[in-house]
Amino acid sequence: MSYDESQQPTRGRSGRSTLTLAVAALVPTAVAGWLVWQGMSGPDGGPSAASVAGAAASSSTSGDTRDDDVPGGTTPAEPSAPARPLADKVVVIDPGHNPRNRDHTAEINEPVDIGTTTKECDTTGTSTNAGYPEAEFTLDVSHRLRALLEKEGATVTFTHDDERPYGPCVDERARIGNTAKADAAISVHADGSAPGNRGFHVILPARVKGGGADTTAIVGPSRDLGEHIVGNFVRETGGSPANYLGEGTGLDVRADLGGLNLSTVPKVFIECGNMRDSSDAALLTDAEWRQKAAQGLAAGIRGFLKK
């Protein structure tokens, strides 16, 4: 819409005076407002650092104490210490045989009392057809097992660690576990059965009482330990229980082993596989598989101790 100026009313002197006074009254207020804005503005026309700081200070006193750097406004909790579920447990590991037993046949053939009868001090153990000795295998797996158990806080004792010329004898191996008051003890072995016999098995103590042997108190808990090991060994290695004894259970009960007969603490033997079978030997000589075997043993021991 347009306007025709000729139709607009003519203002008198009194109207102009009134308008002039009104404008004059507004100027100081506008100038003061402009000065305040300039004081609060930064060089780019935005808010100055001082004005931002003032706003932040105002916010901090408003009762809102959230930490805006943390999602949800909460401070994260301190990271918890690594779990050590076996911190109060003692485990004895008995690496089967000794790499230098072969150099001390007279000594290891000496008979020792195993409670109900006598038996040779120790044996040389078996080997793969390619010459990998059982005694080297048992030490390797035992070292791996010790590292896993100690990581979980267990106190681990070896019956020997390749520091002796031969042995120890089977009766001494049992005494080491007894003296340590072990919560669990395990003797690590590999079998020397016929080719075609495959798989692992865990040997449990029979109920034996006579002479210096009395397994009455350990038969039950040793079976419990053995059953925990069987299940975890299968899971970790992907292997199967022995196809030549134990009727597929992976368990075998024996009364002729001094290391079990003379034990007063829960104890089992494990035959990790058959060194005389080429398929099993391929596993036993593989470092990655031996680590899995140690993991299975550690998991079984842990399950038994923490049930």
mmCIF file of C-alpha atoms in Angstrom, residues 202 204-205 217-227 260 265-268 304:
data_model
loop_
_atom_site.group_PDB
_atom_site.id
_atom_site.type_symbol
_atom_site.label_atom_id
_atom_site.label_comp_id
_atom_site.label_asym_id
_atom_site.label_seq_id
_atom_site.Cartn_x
_atom_site.Cartn_y
_atom_site.Cartn_z
ATOM 1 C CA VAL A 202 43.185 -89.351 34.254
ATOM 2 C CA LEU A 204 42.585 -91.874 40.206
ATOM 3 C CA PRO A 205 43.748 -93.478 43.459
ATOM 4 C CA ALA A 217 40.348 -89.752 52.880
ATOM 5 C CA ILE A 218 41.430 -88.774 49.376
ATOM 6 C CA VAL A 219 39.550 -91.194 47.124
ATOM 7 C CA GLY A 220 36.422 -89.029 46.932
ATOM 8 C CA PRO A 221 38.037 -85.613 46.437
ATOM 9 C CA SER A 222 40.589 -87.072 44.015
ATOM 10 C CA ARG A 223 37.773 -88.406 41.839
ATOM 11 C CA ASP A 224 36.126 -84.982 41.962
ATOM 12 C CA LEU A 225 39.403 -83.392 40.865
ATOM 13 C CA GLY A 226 39.777 -85.942 38.074
ATOM 14 C CA GLU A 227 36.278 -85.391 36.748
ATOM 15 C CA LEU A 260 48.909 -91.954 44.638
ATOM 16 C CA VAL A 265 46.107 -84.817 49.672
ATOM 17 C CA PRO A 266 43.752 -84.976 46.663
ATOM 18 C CA LYS A 267 45.904 -86.150 43.768
ATOM 19 C CA VAL A 268 45.584 -87.503 40.231
ATOM 20 C CA PHE A 304 37.759 -78.303 41.728
#
